[in-house]
Amino acid sequence: MAVHKLEIGEFDEIDYHLIAIHTSLEDYRLAYFINQKLPINLGKSKDEVHIQVKDGETMFSRFYYDDTENSIAWNLIQNINEVFHQNRKASLDLFSDTPFEVSTKVYLLPEIKKADYFLKIENSNDTIDVSKINQTINTIEGVTTAYTVATHQIKSKNNLIF
């Protein structure tokens, strides 16, 4: 009887490019400016990215464009969000029974906390010039910087599956 082995590494191929974007722009404004500069049409997706953390659940906004002609999916995803949860004081004083709300910052990719957004380009083949896309995004007024992220160094890759 023949034994067939499958290596996990065979399924762990990275077929996307990831661009980190540092900006103070709101997500809808950034998507608008990217649509103006690049030949894409990002639109607000109803399917936000859900992340479960110990303090609760949070959702990251997502803009999506499916280029069926070139078989490329474009995703603009928020990296920073907050989780609000109720907390009670442990001390015995006048306000010990008063609940107060605590917010905790949550990151889609905690390894890259300084990035505000990510542009994920899926199923990209050699027809896309990522460095040219970086240069184009850097020309947007309000964008501090944009750069390509080495995807093989990201530990929380599962957060990019949506």
mmCIF file of C-alpha atoms in Angstrom:
data_model
loop_
_atom_site.group_PDB
_atom_site.id
_atom_site.type_symbol
_atom_site.label_atom_id
_atom_site.label_comp_id
_atom_site.label_asym_id
_atom_site.label_seq_id
_atom_site.Cartn_x
_atom_site.Cartn_y
_atom_site.Cartn_z
ATOM 1 C CA MET A 1 0.000 0.000 0.000
ATOM 2 C CA ALA A 2 1.411 3.390 -1.003
ATOM 3 C CA VAL A 3 1.577 6.194 1.534
ATOM 4 C CA HIS A 4 0.906 9.734 0.323
ATOM 5 C CA LYS A 5 2.198 12.630 2.385
ATOM 6 C CA LEU A 6 1.109 16.230 2.036
ATOM 7 C CA GLU A 7 3.354 18.945 3.348
ATOM 8 C CA ILE A 8 1.647 21.852 5.073
ATOM 9 C CA GLY A 9 4.067 24.229 3.352
ATOM 10 C CA GLU A 10 2.508 23.365 0.010
ATOM 11 C CA PHE A 11 -0.725 25.061 1.055
ATOM 12 C CA ASP A 12 0.889 28.064 2.700
ATOM 13 C CA GLU A 13 1.675 29.979 -0.455
ATOM 14 C CA ILE A 14 1.401 33.728 -0.367
ATOM 15 C CA ASP A 15 -0.424 34.937 -3.451
ATOM 16 C CA TYR A 16 -0.884 38.566 -2.500
ATOM 17 C CA HIS A 17 1.056 41.779 -2.056
ATOM 18 C CA LEU A 18 0.559 43.939 1.010
ATOM 19 C CA ILE A 19 1.144 47.685 1.092
ATOM 20 C CA ALA A 20 1.154 49.510 4.434
ATOM 21 C CA ILE A 21 -0.205 53.064 4.332
ATOM 22 C CA HIS A 22 0.434 55.745 6.961
ATOM 23 C CA THR A 23 -2.121 58.553 6.804
ATOM 24 C CA SER A 24 -4.482 60.654 8.873
ATOM 25 C CA LEU A 25 -7.211 60.456 6.197
ATOM 26 C CA GLU A 26 -10.523 58.772 6.896
ATOM 27 C CA ASP A 27 -11.020 55.391 5.189
ATOM 28 C CA TYR A 28 -13.604 56.615 2.666
ATOM 29 C CA ARG A 29 -11.420 59.591 1.666
ATOM 30 C CA LEU A 30 -8.361 57.374 1.216
ATOM 31 C CA ALA A 31 -10.392 54.950 -0.924
ATOM 32 C CA TYR A 32 -11.630 57.890 -3.029
ATOM 33 C CA PHE A 33 -8.106 59.210 -3.613
ATOM 34 C CA ILE A 34 -6.774 55.729 -4.442
ATOM 35 C CA ASN A 35 -9.611 55.328 -6.960
ATOM 36 C CA GLN A 36 -8.583 58.650 -8.527
ATOM 37 C CA LYS A 37 -4.900 57.680 -8.832
ATOM 38 C CA LEU A 38 -5.158 53.984 -9.722
ATOM 39 C CA PRO A 39 -7.375 52.321 -12.354
ATOM 40 C CA ILE A 40 -9.569 50.672 -9.723
ATOM 41 C CA ASN A 41 -12.960 51.325 -8.147
ATOM 42 C CA LEU A 42 -12.848 50.530 -4.428
ATOM 43 C CA GLY A 43 -16.256 50.424 -2.779
ATOM 44 C CA LYS A 44 -17.323 49.976 0.848
ATOM 45 C CA SER A 45 -17.812 46.293 1.598
ATOM 46 C CA LYS A 46 -20.611 45.079 3.848
ATOM 47 C CA ASP A 47 -18.322 42.236 4.941
ATOM 48 C CA GLU A 48 -16.090 43.907 7.487
ATOM 49 C CA VAL A 49 -13.120 42.061 8.951
ATOM 50 C CA HIS A 50 -14.021 40.616 12.386
ATOM 51 C CA ILE A 51 -11.302 40.033 14.944
ATOM 52 C CA GLN A 52 -11.905 38.424 18.337
ATOM 53 C CA VAL A 53 -9.602 39.567 21.153
ATOM 54 C CA LYS A 54 -9.684 38.898 24.885
ATOM 55 C CA ASP A 55 -11.493 42.186 25.594
ATOM 56 C CA GLY A 56 -14.199 41.626 22.992
ATOM 57 C CA GLU A 57 -14.837 41.662 19.278
ATOM 58 C CA THR A 58 -14.008 44.426 16.835
ATOM 59 C CA MET A 59 -14.631 45.062 13.158
ATOM 60 C CA PHE A 60 -12.226 46.682 10.721
ATOM 61 C CA SER A 61 -13.631 48.618 7.783
ATOM 62 C CA ARG A 62 -12.942 47.196 4.349
ATOM 63 C CA PHE A 63 -13.147 48.590 0.828
ATOM 64 C CA TYR A 64 -13.140 46.049 -1.990
ATOM 65 C CA TYR A 65 -12.763 45.950 -5.765
ATOM 66 C CA ASP A 66 -12.761 42.794 -7.890
ATOM 67 C CA ASP A 67 -10.964 43.269 -11.195
ATOM 68 C CA THR A 68 -12.454 40.309 -13.085
ATOM 69 C CA GLU A 69 -10.662 41.204 -16.296
ATOM 70 C CA ASN A 70 -7.230 40.737 -14.698
ATOM 71 C CA SER A 71 -8.339 38.304 -11.929
ATOM 72 C CA ILE A 72 -7.148 40.623 -9.173
ATOM 73 C CA ALA A 73 -8.923 41.461 -5.906
ATOM 74 C CA TRP A 74 -8.097 44.765 -4.195
ATOM 75 C CA ASN A 75 -8.793 45.254 -0.467
ATOM 76 C CA LEU A 76 -8.233 48.410 1.544
ATOM 77 C CA ILE A 77 -8.396 47.440 5.225
ATOM 78 C CA GLN A 78 -8.234 49.500 8.377
ATOM 79 C CA ASN A 79 -5.424 48.456 10.749
ATOM 80 C CA ILE A 80 -6.340 50.277 13.976
ATOM 81 C CA ASN A 81 -9.624 50.050 15.848
ATOM 82 C CA GLU A 82 -10.851 50.135 19.435
ATOM 83 C CA VAL A 83 -12.712 47.686 21.649
ATOM 84 C CA PHE A 84 -14.942 49.163 24.347
ATOM 85 C CA HIS A 85 -15.845 47.124 27.405
ATOM 86 C CA GLN A 86 -17.408 47.813 30.790
ATOM 87 C CA ASN A 87 -15.168 47.677 33.802
ATOM 88 C CA ARG A 88 -15.775 48.034 37.545
ATOM 89 C CA LYS A 89 -13.413 49.405 40.140
ATOM 90 C CA ALA A 90 -12.056 46.855 42.569
ATOM 91 C CA SER A 91 -11.703 49.324 45.446
ATOM 92 C CA LEU A 92 -14.329 50.052 48.039
ATOM 93 C CA ASP A 93 -15.116 53.727 47.792
ATOM 94 C CA LEU A 94 -17.969 56.008 46.890
ATOM 95 C CA PHE A 95 -17.826 55.114 43.177
ATOM 96 C CA SER A 96 -17.054 51.396 43.439
ATOM 97 C CA ASP A 97 -20.395 50.324 41.975
ATOM 98 C CA THR A 98 -20.156 52.730 39.051
ATOM 99 C CA PRO A 99 -19.218 50.959 35.838
ATOM 100 C CA PHE A 100 -16.936 52.794 33.490
ATOM 101 C CA GLU A 101 -16.057 52.150 29.889
ATOM 102 C CA VAL A 102 -12.501 51.258 28.934
ATOM 103 C CA SER A 103 -11.219 51.319 25.386
ATOM 104 C CA THR A 104 -8.368 49.200 24.123
ATOM 105 C CA LYS A 105 -6.627 49.661 20.780
ATOM 106 C CA VAL A 106 -6.698 46.586 18.577
ATOM 107 C CA TYR A 107 -4.561 46.053 15.486
ATOM 108 C CA LEU A 108 -5.311 43.878 12.480
ATOM 109 C CA LEU A 109 -1.578 43.182 12.189
ATOM 110 C CA PRO A 110 0.018 43.859 15.588
ATOM 111 C CA GLU A 111 3.498 43.536 14.087
ATOM 112 C CA ILE A 112 2.937 46.751 12.120
ATOM 113 C CA LYS A 113 1.238 49.016 14.659
ATOM 114 C CA LYS A 114 2.274 52.266 12.995
ATOM 115 C CA ALA A 115 0.401 51.568 9.733
ATOM 116 C CA ASP A 116 -3.124 52.979 9.527
ATOM 117 C CA TYR A 117 -4.337 50.961 6.509
ATOM 118 C CA PHE A 118 -3.276 48.069 4.318
ATOM 119 C CA LEU A 119 -3.851 47.642 0.617
ATOM 120 C CA LYS A 120 -3.978 43.910 -0.066
ATOM 121 C CA ILE A 121 -3.662 42.929 -3.729
ATOM 122 C CA GLU A 122 -4.720 39.281 -4.107
ATOM 123 C CA ASN A 123 -3.994 36.760 -6.873
ATOM 124 C CA SER A 124 -1.575 39.165 -8.403
ATOM 125 C CA ASN A 125 0.602 37.943 -11.191
ATOM 126 C CA ASP A 126 3.658 39.553 -12.730
ATOM 127 C CA THR A 127 1.571 42.148 -14.573
ATOM 128 C CA ILE A 128 1.323 44.370 -11.478
ATOM 129 C CA ASP A 129 4.203 46.664 -10.588
ATOM 130 C CA VAL A 130 3.910 47.047 -6.812
ATOM 131 C CA SER A 131 6.666 49.651 -6.612
ATOM 132 C CA LYS A 132 4.754 51.831 -9.085
ATOM 133 C CA ILE A 133 1.612 51.448 -6.958
ATOM 134 C CA ASN A 134 3.650 52.518 -3.899
ATOM 135 C CA GLN A 135 4.896 55.598 -5.729
ATOM 136 C CA THR A 136 1.364 56.467 -6.844
ATOM 137 C CA ILE A 137 -0.068 56.121 -3.334
ATOM 138 C CA ASN A 138 2.746 58.273 -1.964
ATOM 139 C CA THR A 139 1.641 61.098 -4.284
ATOM 140 C CA ILE A 140 -1.756 61.316 -2.537
ATOM 141 C CA GLU A 141 -1.971 64.431 -0.386
ATOM 142 C CA GLY A 142 -2.446 63.353 3.211
ATOM 143 C CA VAL A 143 -0.530 60.083 2.866
ATOM 144 C CA THR A 144 2.647 60.223 4.910
ATOM 145 C CA THR A 145 4.172 57.091 3.421
ATOM 146 C CA ALA A 146 3.315 53.794 1.750
ATOM 147 C CA TYR A 147 5.592 50.780 1.486
ATOM 148 C CA THR A 148 5.493 47.081 0.672
ATOM 149 C CA VAL A 149 5.348 44.695 3.624
ATOM 150 C CA ALA A 150 7.355 41.469 3.523
ATOM 151 C CA THR A 151 4.439 39.056 3.913
ATOM 152 C CA HIS A 152 6.600 36.098 4.918
ATOM 153 C CA GLN A 153 7.562 37.915 8.152
ATOM 154 C CA ILE A 154 3.990 38.515 9.336
ATOM 155 C CA LYS A 155 3.033 36.284 12.268
ATOM 156 C CA SER A 156 -0.699 37.083 12.249
ATOM 157 C CA LYS A 157 -1.375 36.076 8.622
ATOM 158 C CA ASN A 158 -4.684 34.528 9.619
ATOM 159 C CA ASN A 159 -6.109 38.003 10.166
ATOM 160 C CA LEU A 160 -5.661 38.644 6.441
ATOM 161 C CA ILE A 161 -7.926 35.758 5.449
ATOM 162 C CA PHE A 162 -11.345 37.155 4.520
#
